[in-house]
Structures are given as structure tokens and as C-alpha cells.
Short mmCIF file of C-alpha atoms in Angstrom, two decimals:
data_model
loop_
_atom_site.label_atom_id
_atom_site.label_comp_id
_atom_site.label_asym_id
_atom_site.label_seq_id
_atom_site.Cartn_x
_atom_site.Cartn_y
_atom_site.Cartn_z
CA MET A 1 -11.28 -24.53 -57.24
CA ALA A 2 -9.15 -24.21 -53.89
CA TRP A 3 -7.60 -21.52 -52.06
CA GLN A 4 -3.98 -20.87 -53.06
CA SER A 5 -1.47 -19.36 -50.86
CA ASN A 6 -0.75 -15.77 -51.85
CA PRO A 7 2.82 -14.96 -52.68
CA ASN A 8 4.87 -12.43 -51.06
CA ILE A 9 6.12 -9.87 -53.54
CA SER A 10 9.87 -8.86 -53.29
CA SER A 11 10.53 -8.22 -56.93
CA THR A 12 8.72 -5.88 -59.51
CA THR A 13 8.67 -8.75 -61.86
CA SER A 14 5.39 -10.61 -61.63
CA SER A 15 4.68 -13.78 -63.65
CA ALA A 16 1.25 -14.69 -65.31
CA THR A 17 1.27 -17.37 -62.53
CA THR A 18 1.46 -14.98 -59.66
CA LEU A 19 -1.30 -12.89 -61.35
CA ASN A 20 -3.52 -15.71 -61.97
CA ASN A 21 -3.07 -16.88 -58.42
CA TRP A 22 -4.60 -13.67 -57.37
CA ARG A 23 -7.26 -13.79 -59.83
CA SER A 24 -8.14 -17.42 -58.87
CA ASN A 25 -8.35 -16.47 -55.19
CA ALA A 26 -10.65 -13.47 -56.18
CA GLU A 27 -12.86 -15.87 -57.78
CA PHE A 28 -12.67 -18.31 -54.88
CA LEU A 29 -13.85 -15.63 -52.45
CA HIS A 30 -16.61 -14.36 -54.77
CA ASP A 31 -17.87 -17.98 -54.90
CA ARG A 32 -18.35 -17.53 -51.10
CA THR A 33 -20.24 -14.44 -51.00
CA PRO A 34 -23.95 -15.11 -50.05
CA GLU A 35 -26.53 -14.69 -52.64
CA ILE A 36 -28.71 -12.29 -50.59
CA ASN A 37 -28.43 -9.63 -47.75
CA TRP A 38 -30.69 -11.00 -44.97
CA PRO A 39 -32.84 -8.97 -42.60
CA PHE A 40 -32.67 -8.95 -38.78
CA ALA A 41 -35.99 -10.93 -37.77
CA ALA A 42 -37.06 -8.03 -35.22
CA LEU A 43 -39.17 -9.00 -32.22
CA TYR A 44 -42.19 -6.81 -31.04
CA LEU A 45 -43.83 -7.74 -27.71
CA GLN A 46 -46.85 -5.82 -26.55
CA ALA A 47 -48.20 -5.43 -22.98
CA VAL A 48 -45.81 -7.95 -21.60
CA GLU A 49 -44.31 -8.21 -18.14
CA SER A 50 -40.87 -9.38 -19.23
CA ILE A 51 -38.66 -10.30 -22.11
CA ASP A 52 -36.16 -13.33 -21.64
CA TRP A 53 -34.44 -15.94 -23.80
CA ASP A 54 -37.60 -18.06 -24.32
CA ASP A 55 -39.18 -15.21 -26.15
CA THR A 56 -36.42 -15.66 -28.70
CA THR A 57 -32.59 -15.69 -28.83
CA TRP A 58 -30.62 -14.79 -32.14
CA THR A 59 -27.60 -16.46 -33.39
CA VAL A 60 -24.66 -14.41 -34.66
CA ILE A 61 -22.02 -15.93 -37.07
CA HIS A 62 -19.10 -14.07 -35.98
CA ARG A 63 -17.16 -11.83 -38.42
CA HIS A 64 -16.61 -8.37 -36.99
CA ASN A 65 -15.51 -7.26 -33.54
CA TYR A 66 -18.48 -5.28 -32.47
CA LEU A 67 -22.20 -6.36 -31.74
CA HIS A 68 -24.55 -3.33 -32.10
CA VAL A 69 -27.75 -3.68 -30.20
CA SER A 70 -30.73 -1.55 -30.77
CA VAL A 71 -33.87 -1.73 -28.60
CA LYS A 72 -37.01 0.41 -28.16
CA LEU A 73 -39.22 0.31 -25.36
CA TRP A 74 -42.26 1.74 -23.75
CA GLY A 75 -43.05 1.35 -20.11
CA THR A 76 -41.01 1.43 -16.70
CA LEU A 77 -38.22 -1.03 -16.12
CA ASP A 78 -37.48 -2.60 -12.70
CA PRO A 79 -34.14 -1.53 -11.24
CA SER A 80 -32.31 -4.40 -12.97
CA GLY A 81 -32.85 -2.43 -16.25
CA LEU A 82 -32.13 -3.66 -19.84
CA ARG A 83 -29.70 -6.49 -20.31
CA ALA A 84 -28.02 -8.24 -23.27
CA TYR A 85 -26.85 -11.96 -22.78
CA VAL A 86 -24.08 -13.22 -25.10
CA ASP A 87 -23.87 -16.95 -24.78
CA ASN A 88 -25.85 -16.93 -21.51
CA VAL A 89 -23.34 -14.16 -19.77
CA ASP A 90 -24.69 -10.79 -19.05
CA SER A 91 -22.67 -8.61 -21.47
CA SER A 92 -24.93 -5.60 -21.18
CA PRO A 93 -23.06 -2.70 -22.79
CA THR A 94 -23.12 0.97 -21.44
CA TRP A 95 -26.56 2.04 -23.10
CA SER A 96 -27.06 5.40 -24.53
CA THR A 97 -30.73 6.37 -24.31
CA SER A 98 -32.83 8.97 -26.38
CA ALA A 99 -36.60 9.72 -26.16
CA ILE A 100 -38.80 8.37 -28.95
CA SER A 101 -42.59 8.94 -29.81
CA GLY A 102 -45.11 7.45 -27.52
CA SER A 103 -43.01 8.17 -24.40
CA GLY A 104 -40.73 5.40 -25.46
CA VAL A 105 -36.84 5.00 -24.85
CA TRP A 106 -34.49 3.97 -27.66
CA TYR A 107 -31.59 1.98 -26.11
CA LYS A 108 -28.41 1.74 -28.13
CA GLY A 109 -25.17 -0.17 -27.15
CA VAL A 110 -22.20 -1.84 -28.51
CA ILE A 111 -20.69 -4.89 -27.18
CA ASN A 112 -17.01 -5.97 -27.96
CA VAL A 113 -17.13 -9.54 -29.42
CA SER A 114 -13.61 -9.74 -30.56
CA SER A 115 -12.82 -12.72 -28.29
CA TYR A 116 -14.75 -14.96 -30.84
CA ASP A 117 -13.03 -16.36 -34.03
CA PRO A 118 -14.47 -15.70 -37.44
CA GLY A 119 -17.10 -18.18 -38.14
CA ASP A 120 -17.88 -19.20 -34.47
CA ASP A 121 -21.47 -18.84 -33.59
CA TYR A 122 -22.89 -17.36 -30.40
CA ASP A 123 -26.34 -16.72 -28.88
CA VAL A 124 -27.82 -13.34 -27.75
CA TYR A 125 -31.06 -12.55 -26.00
CA ILE A 126 -32.38 -9.53 -24.29
CA LYS A 127 -33.70 -9.52 -20.72
CA ALA A 128 -35.80 -7.00 -18.89
CA ASP A 129 -38.61 -6.88 -16.53
CA PHE A 130 -40.97 -4.24 -16.57
CA ASP A 131 -42.64 -2.47 -13.45
CA GLY A 132 -46.05 -3.76 -14.37
CA THR A 133 -46.35 -4.30 -18.30
CA GLY A 134 -44.63 -2.63 -21.04
CA THR A 135 -44.01 -2.93 -24.88
CA ILE A 136 -40.58 -3.77 -26.17
CA LEU A 137 -39.08 -3.84 -29.84
CA VAL A 138 -35.78 -5.54 -30.53
CA ASP A 139 -34.91 -3.52 -33.47
CA PHE A 140 -31.57 -5.00 -34.43
CA LEU A 141 -28.51 -6.96 -33.47
CA MET A 142 -25.63 -6.55 -36.05
CA GLU A 143 -21.95 -7.14 -36.03
CA TYR A 144 -19.79 -4.39 -37.51
CA ASP A 145 -16.07 -3.47 -37.43
CA SER A 146 -16.60 -0.23 -35.48
CA GLY A 147 -17.15 0.53 -31.76
CA THR A 148 -19.32 3.63 -32.63
CA PHE A 149 -23.08 2.88 -32.82
CA TYR A 150 -24.29 2.15 -36.13
CA GLY A 151 -27.13 4.57 -37.55
CA MET B 1 -17.72 1.79 -53.61
CA VAL B 2 -17.31 -1.04 -56.47
CA ASP B 3 -20.82 -2.28 -56.93
CA GLU B 4 -19.95 -5.19 -59.41
CA PHE B 5 -17.86 -8.07 -59.52
CA THR B 6 -15.78 -8.56 -62.73
CA LEU B 7 -12.71 -10.75 -62.96
CA PRO B 8 -9.98 -9.78 -65.43
CA ALA B 9 -9.28 -12.08 -68.19
CA GLU B 10 -6.60 -14.80 -67.50
CA PHE B 11 -2.99 -13.40 -67.53
CA ARG B 12 -0.85 -14.96 -70.15
CA THR B 13 3.02 -15.42 -70.20
CA GLY B 14 4.67 -13.10 -72.85
CA ALA B 15 1.46 -10.84 -73.06
CA TYR B 16 1.37 -7.30 -72.53
CA LEU B 17 0.11 -6.34 -69.13
CA SER B 18 -2.45 -3.51 -69.28
CA ALA B 19 -3.21 -1.09 -66.66
CA MET B 20 -6.85 -1.87 -67.50
CA GLN B 21 -6.55 -5.43 -66.53
CA LEU B 22 -4.81 -4.76 -63.25
CA ASN B 23 -7.48 -2.17 -62.43
CA GLN B 24 -9.98 -4.97 -63.05
CA LEU B 25 -8.19 -6.86 -60.55
CA SER B 26 -8.24 -4.06 -58.03
CA ASP B 27 -11.78 -3.45 -58.43
CA ALA B 28 -12.65 -7.18 -57.97
CA VAL B 29 -10.63 -7.35 -54.74
CA ALA B 30 -12.18 -3.97 -53.58
CA TYR B 31 -15.61 -5.40 -54.24
CA LEU B 32 -14.89 -8.51 -52.32
CA HIS B 33 -13.63 -6.33 -49.45
CA GLY B 34 -16.88 -4.21 -49.57
CA ARG B 35 -19.02 -7.36 -49.20
CA ALA B 36 -16.86 -8.99 -46.55
CA THR B 37 -16.78 -5.84 -44.31
CA ALA B 38 -20.36 -4.93 -44.54
CA PRO B 39 -22.40 -4.84 -41.35
CA MET B 40 -23.98 -8.35 -40.75
CA MET B 41 -27.24 -8.91 -39.04
CA ALA B 42 -27.81 -11.74 -36.60
CA ARG B 43 -29.53 -14.60 -38.07
CA SER B 44 -33.07 -15.68 -37.94
CA SER B 45 -33.49 -18.13 -35.16
CA ILE B 46 -36.54 -19.67 -33.49
CA VAL B 47 -37.21 -20.44 -29.85
CA THR B 48 -40.65 -22.13 -29.25
CA ASP B 49 -42.67 -24.17 -27.26
CA THR B 50 -44.86 -25.02 -30.37
CA GLU B 51 -44.93 -27.64 -32.74
CA LEU B 52 -43.03 -26.79 -35.83
CA THR B 53 -44.86 -27.32 -39.02
CA SER B 54 -44.91 -26.33 -42.74
CA THR B 55 -47.12 -23.44 -41.90
CA ASN B 56 -45.18 -21.69 -39.08
CA ASN B 57 -41.42 -21.65 -40.05
CA ILE B 58 -40.85 -21.19 -43.75
CA TRP B 59 -37.24 -20.39 -44.55
CA ARG B 60 -36.32 -19.49 -48.03
CA ILE B 61 -33.08 -19.84 -49.67
CA ARG B 62 -31.88 -18.43 -53.11
CA HIS B 63 -29.76 -21.44 -54.45
CA LYS B 64 -26.11 -20.99 -55.06
CA ASP B 65 -24.44 -22.96 -57.59
CA GLY B 66 -22.46 -26.02 -56.08
CA TYR B 67 -24.04 -25.28 -52.81
CA ASN B 68 -25.74 -28.76 -52.05
CA ASP B 69 -25.40 -29.07 -48.27
CA ILE B 70 -27.77 -27.80 -45.73
CA HIS B 71 -26.30 -27.01 -42.37
CA TYR B 72 -28.33 -26.61 -39.35
CA SER B 73 -28.13 -25.93 -35.63
CA MET B 74 -30.86 -26.98 -33.21
CA LYS B 75 -31.44 -27.55 -29.40
CA LEU B 76 -34.10 -28.99 -27.27
CA ASN B 77 -34.71 -27.83 -23.71
CA THR B 78 -36.45 -29.12 -20.66
CA SER B 79 -38.31 -32.29 -21.92
CA ASN B 80 -38.21 -35.22 -24.14
CA LEU B 81 -40.04 -35.30 -27.36
CA SER B 82 -41.70 -38.49 -29.14
CA GLY B 83 -41.30 -38.48 -32.75
CA SER B 84 -38.90 -37.27 -35.25
CA VAL B 85 -37.25 -33.86 -35.92
CA LYS B 86 -36.97 -33.38 -39.64
CA ILE B 87 -35.80 -31.02 -42.22
CA VAL B 88 -38.06 -30.75 -45.12
CA LEU B 89 -37.26 -29.25 -48.67
CA THR B 90 -40.16 -27.81 -50.85
CA THR B 91 -40.52 -25.91 -54.12
CA GLU B 92 -41.26 -22.20 -53.88
CA ASP B 93 -44.86 -23.36 -54.03
CA GLY B 94 -44.70 -25.51 -50.93
CA ALA B 95 -44.52 -28.81 -52.51
CA LYS B 96 -42.54 -31.24 -50.65
CA THR B 97 -39.48 -32.65 -52.54
CA ALA B 98 -37.33 -34.28 -49.64
CA GLN B 99 -37.35 -34.86 -45.99
CA TYR B 100 -34.40 -35.65 -43.76
CA THR B 101 -34.58 -37.04 -40.24
CA VAL B 102 -32.27 -35.15 -38.06
CA GLU B 103 -33.08 -37.07 -34.75
CA THR B 104 -35.64 -39.43 -33.40
CA ASN B 105 -37.20 -39.22 -30.06
CA PRO B 106 -34.88 -36.30 -28.96
CA SER B 107 -34.12 -36.20 -25.14
CA ALA B 108 -34.01 -32.89 -23.08
CA GLY B 109 -30.73 -31.40 -23.69
CA TRP B 110 -30.18 -32.66 -27.14
CA SER B 111 -28.43 -30.39 -29.37
CA GLU B 112 -26.87 -30.76 -32.89
CA THR B 113 -24.89 -28.83 -35.25
CA GLY B 114 -24.70 -30.78 -38.53
CA HIS B 115 -25.34 -30.90 -42.07
CA ILE B 116 -27.21 -32.86 -44.69
CA SER B 117 -26.10 -33.60 -48.20
CA THR B 118 -28.81 -33.19 -50.66
CA GLY B 119 -26.90 -33.82 -53.91
CA GLY B 120 -27.79 -33.14 -57.44
CA ALA B 121 -28.39 -29.31 -56.84
CA ILE B 122 -30.70 -29.81 -54.04
CA ASP B 123 -32.27 -33.13 -53.76
CA GLY B 124 -31.98 -33.95 -57.48
CA ARG B 125 -33.82 -30.93 -58.69
CA SER B 126 -30.79 -29.49 -60.57
CA LEU B 127 -31.69 -26.10 -59.35
CA ASN B 128 -29.95 -23.11 -61.03
CA ASP B 129 -28.10 -20.57 -59.60
CA GLY B 130 -30.35 -17.88 -58.27
CA GLU B 131 -33.42 -20.14 -57.95
CA TRP B 132 -35.60 -20.03 -54.72
CA TYR B 133 -36.78 -23.15 -52.62
CA GLN B 134 -38.21 -23.49 -49.23
CA ILE B 135 -37.26 -25.19 -45.92
CA TYR B 136 -39.06 -25.89 -42.80
CA VAL B 137 -38.27 -27.77 -39.64
CA ASP B 138 -40.76 -30.32 -38.45
CA THR B 139 -40.95 -31.27 -34.82
CA PRO B 140 -43.34 -33.42 -32.90
CA GLY B 141 -45.64 -31.90 -30.23
CA GLY B 142 -44.98 -31.91 -26.66
CA SER B 143 -45.46 -30.27 -23.33
CA ASN B 144 -43.06 -28.19 -21.06
CA TYR B 145 -40.25 -27.85 -23.64
CA THR B 146 -38.49 -25.29 -25.85
CA PHE B 147 -37.13 -26.04 -29.18
CA GLU B 148 -34.49 -23.91 -30.68
CA VAL B 149 -33.26 -23.48 -34.56
CA HIS B 150 -30.29 -21.33 -34.60
CA TYR B 151 -29.67 -21.22 -38.29
CA LEU B 152 -30.10 -23.09 -41.73
CA ASP B 153 -27.43 -22.43 -44.26
CA GLU B 154 -26.93 -23.79 -47.61
CA SER B 155 -22.96 -24.55 -48.29
CA ASN B 156 -20.55 -25.82 -50.83
CA ASP B 157 -18.71 -27.74 -48.20
CA THR B 158 -19.53 -30.46 -45.50
CA SER B 159 -17.33 -28.52 -43.07
CA LEU B 160 -17.73 -25.07 -42.02
CA ASN B 161 -14.39 -24.86 -40.36
CA TYR B 162 -12.13 -21.83 -40.64
CA PRO B 163 -8.58 -21.99 -41.75
CA THR B 164 -5.73 -20.58 -39.53
CA PRO B 165 -6.04 -16.73 -39.98
CA GLN B 166 -3.28 -15.22 -42.29
CA GLY B 167 -3.18 -12.14 -40.18
CA ALA B 168 -2.89 -9.81 -42.91
CA SER B 169 -3.98 -6.11 -42.66
CA TRP B 170 -6.36 -4.44 -45.46
CA SER B 171 -4.53 -2.54 -47.92
CA ALA B 172 -6.31 -0.24 -50.28
CA GLN B 173 -6.21 -1.79 -53.70
CA PRO B 174 -3.61 0.00 -56.22
CA GLU B 175 -4.84 2.05 -59.11
CA TRP B 176 -2.85 1.74 -62.28
CA SER B 177 -2.18 4.21 -65.18
CA HIS B 178 -0.92 3.39 -68.55
CA GLY B 179 2.95 3.29 -68.63
CA ASP B 180 3.05 2.64 -64.91
CA ALA B 181 6.06 0.54 -63.71
CA PRO B 182 5.16 -2.27 -61.32
CA ALA B 183 6.22 -1.49 -57.74
CA THR B 184 6.51 -4.12 -54.94
CA GLY B 185 4.26 -2.26 -52.51
CA LYS B 186 1.27 -1.97 -55.13
CA LEU B 187 1.45 -5.79 -56.08
CA GLN B 188 1.78 -6.77 -52.51
CA ALA B 189 -1.49 -5.05 -51.85
CA TYR B 190 -3.32 -7.83 -53.84
CA THR B 191 -1.74 -10.44 -51.38
CA ASP B 192 -2.53 -8.49 -48.44
CA GLY B 193 -6.03 -7.74 -49.52
CA LEU B 194 -7.06 -11.23 -50.42
CA ASP B 195 -5.51 -12.64 -47.33
CA TYR B 196 -7.39 -10.19 -45.25
CA ILE B 197 -10.71 -11.16 -46.93
CA TYR B 198 -9.99 -14.76 -46.68
CA ASP B 199 -9.71 -14.64 -42.92
CA LEU B 200 -13.11 -13.01 -42.67
CA VAL B 201 -14.85 -15.21 -45.17
CA GLY B 202 -13.26 -18.63 -44.54
CA ASP B 203 -12.96 -21.63 -46.62
CA ALA B 204 -16.69 -22.67 -46.89
CA GLY B 205 -19.48 -20.65 -48.44
CA ARG B 206 -22.39 -19.91 -46.36
CA ASN B 207 -25.74 -18.92 -48.15
CA PRO B 208 -28.22 -18.40 -45.28
CA ALA B 209 -31.97 -19.42 -45.31
CA VAL B 210 -34.15 -16.34 -44.21
CA LEU B 211 -37.00 -16.97 -41.96
CA VAL B 212 -40.51 -15.44 -42.39
CA ASP B 213 -41.45 -12.30 -40.44
CA ARG B 214 -41.93 -13.45 -36.72
CA GLU B 215 -45.66 -12.75 -36.94
CA HIS B 216 -45.95 -15.63 -39.29
CA GLY B 217 -43.77 -17.82 -36.99
CA PRO B 218 -44.68 -20.24 -34.40
CA GLN B 219 -45.57 -17.48 -31.87
CA GLY B 220 -47.43 -15.49 -34.62
CA THR B 221 -49.96 -13.84 -32.23
CA ASP B 222 -47.71 -12.98 -29.69
CA HIS B 223 -45.04 -11.69 -32.03
CA GLU B 224 -47.44 -9.64 -34.28
CA ASP B 225 -45.97 -6.33 -35.90
CA SER B 226 -42.63 -7.52 -35.32
CA GLY B 227 -41.19 -6.73 -38.71
CA LEU B 228 -37.89 -6.92 -40.21
CA THR B 229 -34.79 -4.70 -40.30
CA PHE B 230 -32.47 -4.17 -42.86
CA VAL B 231 -29.01 -2.36 -43.62
CA HIS B 232 -29.48 -1.27 -47.28
CA LEU B 233 -26.49 -3.17 -49.18
CA GLN B 234 -28.30 -4.51 -52.35
CA PRO B 235 -30.37 -2.83 -54.82
CA TRP B 236 -33.32 -5.11 -55.07
CA LEU B 237 -35.95 -6.16 -52.35
CA ILE B 238 -37.43 -9.56 -52.90
CA PHE B 239 -40.56 -10.27 -50.75
CA ARG B 240 -43.69 -11.98 -50.39
CA GLY B 241 -46.98 -10.28 -49.43
CA SER B 242 -47.74 -6.73 -49.00
CA GLY B 243 -46.67 -4.18 -46.63
CA GLU B 244 -44.37 -0.99 -46.18
CA ILE B 245 -40.73 0.18 -46.26
CA ILE B 246 -40.47 2.34 -43.22
CA HIS B 247 -37.85 4.86 -42.10
CA PRO B 248 -36.51 3.64 -38.61
CA THR B 249 -37.00 6.85 -36.91
CA ASP B 250 -38.91 9.60 -38.69
CA SER B 251 -41.82 8.51 -40.86
CA THR B 252 -43.02 12.22 -41.11
CA THR B 253 -40.03 13.55 -42.98
CA ASN B 254 -39.30 10.17 -44.67
CA PRO B 255 -42.66 8.89 -45.65
CA SER B 256 -43.35 5.07 -45.80
CA VAL B 257 -43.46 3.52 -49.18
CA SER B 258 -46.17 0.89 -49.90
CA ILE B 259 -45.10 -2.42 -51.65
CA GLY B 260 -46.74 -5.46 -53.00
CA ASP B 261 -50.33 -6.63 -53.31
CA GLU B 262 -49.92 -10.48 -53.97
CA ASP B 263 -48.79 -13.30 -52.07
CA GLU B 264 -46.11 -14.38 -54.44
CA LEU B 265 -42.31 -13.62 -54.74
CA THR B 266 -42.26 -9.98 -55.94
CA VAL B 267 -39.20 -7.84 -56.79
CA PHE B 268 -38.86 -4.05 -55.91
CA ASP B 269 -36.37 -1.65 -56.94
CA LEU B 270 -35.04 0.14 -53.68
CA SER B 271 -33.85 2.99 -55.57
CA ALA B 272 -37.72 4.02 -55.72
CA VAL B 273 -37.41 5.06 -52.10
CA PRO B 274 -36.38 8.51 -52.24
CA TRP B 275 -34.90 8.88 -48.57
CA LEU B 276 -33.17 5.42 -48.75
CA GLN B 277 -29.29 5.59 -49.25
CA TYR B 278 -26.87 2.54 -49.25
CA GLY B 279 -25.60 1.87 -45.61
CA ASP B 280 -29.23 3.30 -44.30
CA ILE B 281 -31.23 1.10 -41.77
CA TYR B 282 -34.84 0.62 -42.81
CA ARG B 283 -37.64 -1.68 -41.65
CA VAL B 284 -40.10 -3.83 -43.76
CA PHE B 285 -43.42 -4.05 -42.03
CA GLY B 286 -46.43 -6.26 -43.03
CA CYS B 287 -44.83 -8.50 -45.48
CA THR B 288 -44.61 -12.27 -44.95
CA TRP B 289 -40.86 -12.60 -45.85
CA ALA B 290 -38.26 -10.24 -47.39
CA CYS B 291 -34.48 -10.01 -48.26
CA GLU B 292 -32.18 -7.92 -50.41
CA ALA B 293 -30.52 -9.25 -53.60
CA MET B 294 -27.83 -7.97 -56.04
CA ASP B 295 -30.09 -8.94 -59.19
CA ALA B 296 -33.68 -9.09 -59.58
CA GLY B 297 -33.46 -12.69 -60.40
#
């Protein structure tokens, strides 16, 4: 079953062919929905001096305009702060922060990734250096079609 | 929210067109819109300086009918490796069923985005829609290198190319009542809605493999207690091992729920978590592996 161009409707009379064209395309798209909802494989690093690309990167298959970034950390960062790299370019958002238990800080930010086309893949990693050592949880990286932080 | 996909019966020339049949079409398109516009987590990926084996990078796929190609993206940094990079397919119990060599003796800087055609519903096994199988990437050991696996996807196509965008805007799907006369705007909503979804979804289906929790990955000890983060979109949690479902910010008001006690695929009805609503973020902690599914399977 292949995708068929959908008709432009200029008349209130629709033939069975037109209706079946829509029906067939709905079936086509349903066949392209994944079987599952996959999780974000979070990353928790305890008592480390830094986090960088070689701790892990994540790949995003682009669909929505905004990448939502949630990171929780415990410790003091050096002046360069918390950064998010998209395809090796520092794309750090304006972070909003809030206190969390254990004297931690929750960093939330949204990066505009609308320059990619649907289906493009890009890599993301988190970079930070602690003043001494610290603990970090990369909680999620998620695309969504809203620039307001999710959750 | 429409939570089930049902196609109307085929339309026939000369037959009466019922409001019910058109509403089924509206619901089907609305369902697809909900699936296509849902939040989407970044993929499981690996960056490691450790040899990848059957014990440290298990990926699990729920087979989709007609999806017989495995797409992959990998990269090697810094140093050469002596030996073969392979993709190995196994049963859910871990018994090897096929292996495919991706590259032999890869050099530093090697990267590849490609696919393998397994044929016969995954290497001749005639898997049914919804059956599980496992994949792992096998690499030779070495020194001073990093190896990256970006994704593994099952697909119904050898190409993951996207068509030229239709550029349509989403249009809410029409509701019909008995006796309604067709209006061009209401009918055009089907064309616009389907084109809008097609732009997002593309031509080829991608059914992702899901990696184990990082504490069971190649950097297991260093990545202990990493866990998995979900946006709740589907009713069933399918997982392996035992662990907890945790509220992301307030586990005092919203107590954690313990799940599982055996190292086998287990199904849990997420409606049993009192504080969890569709669209909420939650974490699964302690399990070897987990994903959400539309049906218990």
C-alpha cells in the first residue's frame, strides 16, 4: 500500500474513490506508527568531576520544533556552567532553575531545533565541569511542538 | 483524545453515506494526529570505550508486520579496531538466530548509516506482529577508542528518506450528525489532516529498538542508578526485572509503586498507579529494561 495524494475538495460531492483515498492513507499512516513508546535512557553520574560527550550522547530523530532538556545536579559548577551541545555546537538554552532535595538544582531549558527537517537525526550531549566533584542526572531530552517547558 | 484506531468500512459507489462512517474516519485521523504529535524522547544511544557484547548492550524490538529491515547508525572515534563490527539478532531468550557484519577492521573516523535486510519476518523466523526479539552490537576490543551506536530501528523500507513536505496545517477533524449535508470545508479537513501527519511521519515506518537501562550497559558500574524516563502515552508498561515506578519530583505525596519480581518480560497496567495521568512524566528505576505499549501483547 502506497501513499496517494489527497484530493483538494472544491465540491460537496465526494465520490467513493475520494473517501477510500483518505481511508487508505489513514491505514498507510497507521502502519507507520511504532509498536511502542520508548523511554529516555537517563544518565546518572555520581561523584564525577565533569560530564562530556564521551559519557554519552543521545540521538534525536527530528519531528517537533523544540528540544526540551531536563538536568538535575548536586554540586557547584565552574563558571562555564551547564551546556547542551546539538551536533557539536553549543546550543545551551536560557536555563530556568529550581531547588530540589539534597541541595540540588533542577535545570530546565528548551532549544529551538526547527532548522532540521522531519526525519533528520542529530546528536545531543551535556557538558559541565564541577568545582571539585558533583553528581548529575540527565533526566530527559525530548522533542515537543511547544516552546514552553514540558512538565 | 481518541485512544483506539478503527478504520471505517470501505466506501462504495451508490451506497448511502452515514454520519457514523464519516465519524469513524474523523476519529481515525484524530488518533493518528495524537500519535504523530506526542512528545518524543531522544533515542537510546551508546558511547563506550568498552567492547560491546551480548551481555552489555541488549536492545529489544517488538516486531511489526512487514518490517524486515534493520536500520543502524554507528561511529568509531580515535583509533582503529581489529575485527568485525556485527549486528546479532537473538530470540527473547538470547539464542542467536543470525548475525550480520557491518564492517571489518574499521578505521578511526569510520561511521556508517545503513540497513540490513533480514527477510522472512526477521531472519526467516516468521515472527508475528507484536512478538519480541533482541539485538546486540558486537565489537572487537581495543584501546584508546570510543564507539558510538546512535540507533537501531526496524523498518518496512530500505530507505528512511522523507518525501517533500505537503505543507498543510492541521485541521480539527469534522463531526457529522445524521442528515448533515457535506460541506467542502469539512471534507477538506481530511486532506489537510492526513497531509499534515504525513509530513511528520514520512514514507518509511520506524519501529525503534529499546536499549537496556544504562546500569546494565557497557558502563554499568559508572552509570548505576540511571533509570528510564517516560512520558506516559500508552496504557501498558512492559518490562524486565524488578523495580519501581517513581514520581519525578514528589515521591512523598505520590508514593512509588513496586513492580515485578522475575527476570522475564512482564506486563503492568499503568492505570494501577494512582497519581499517573496520560501526558505525565515518570521514571522507572531498577528494572533491566522497559517500554510502554498500546496492548499487553
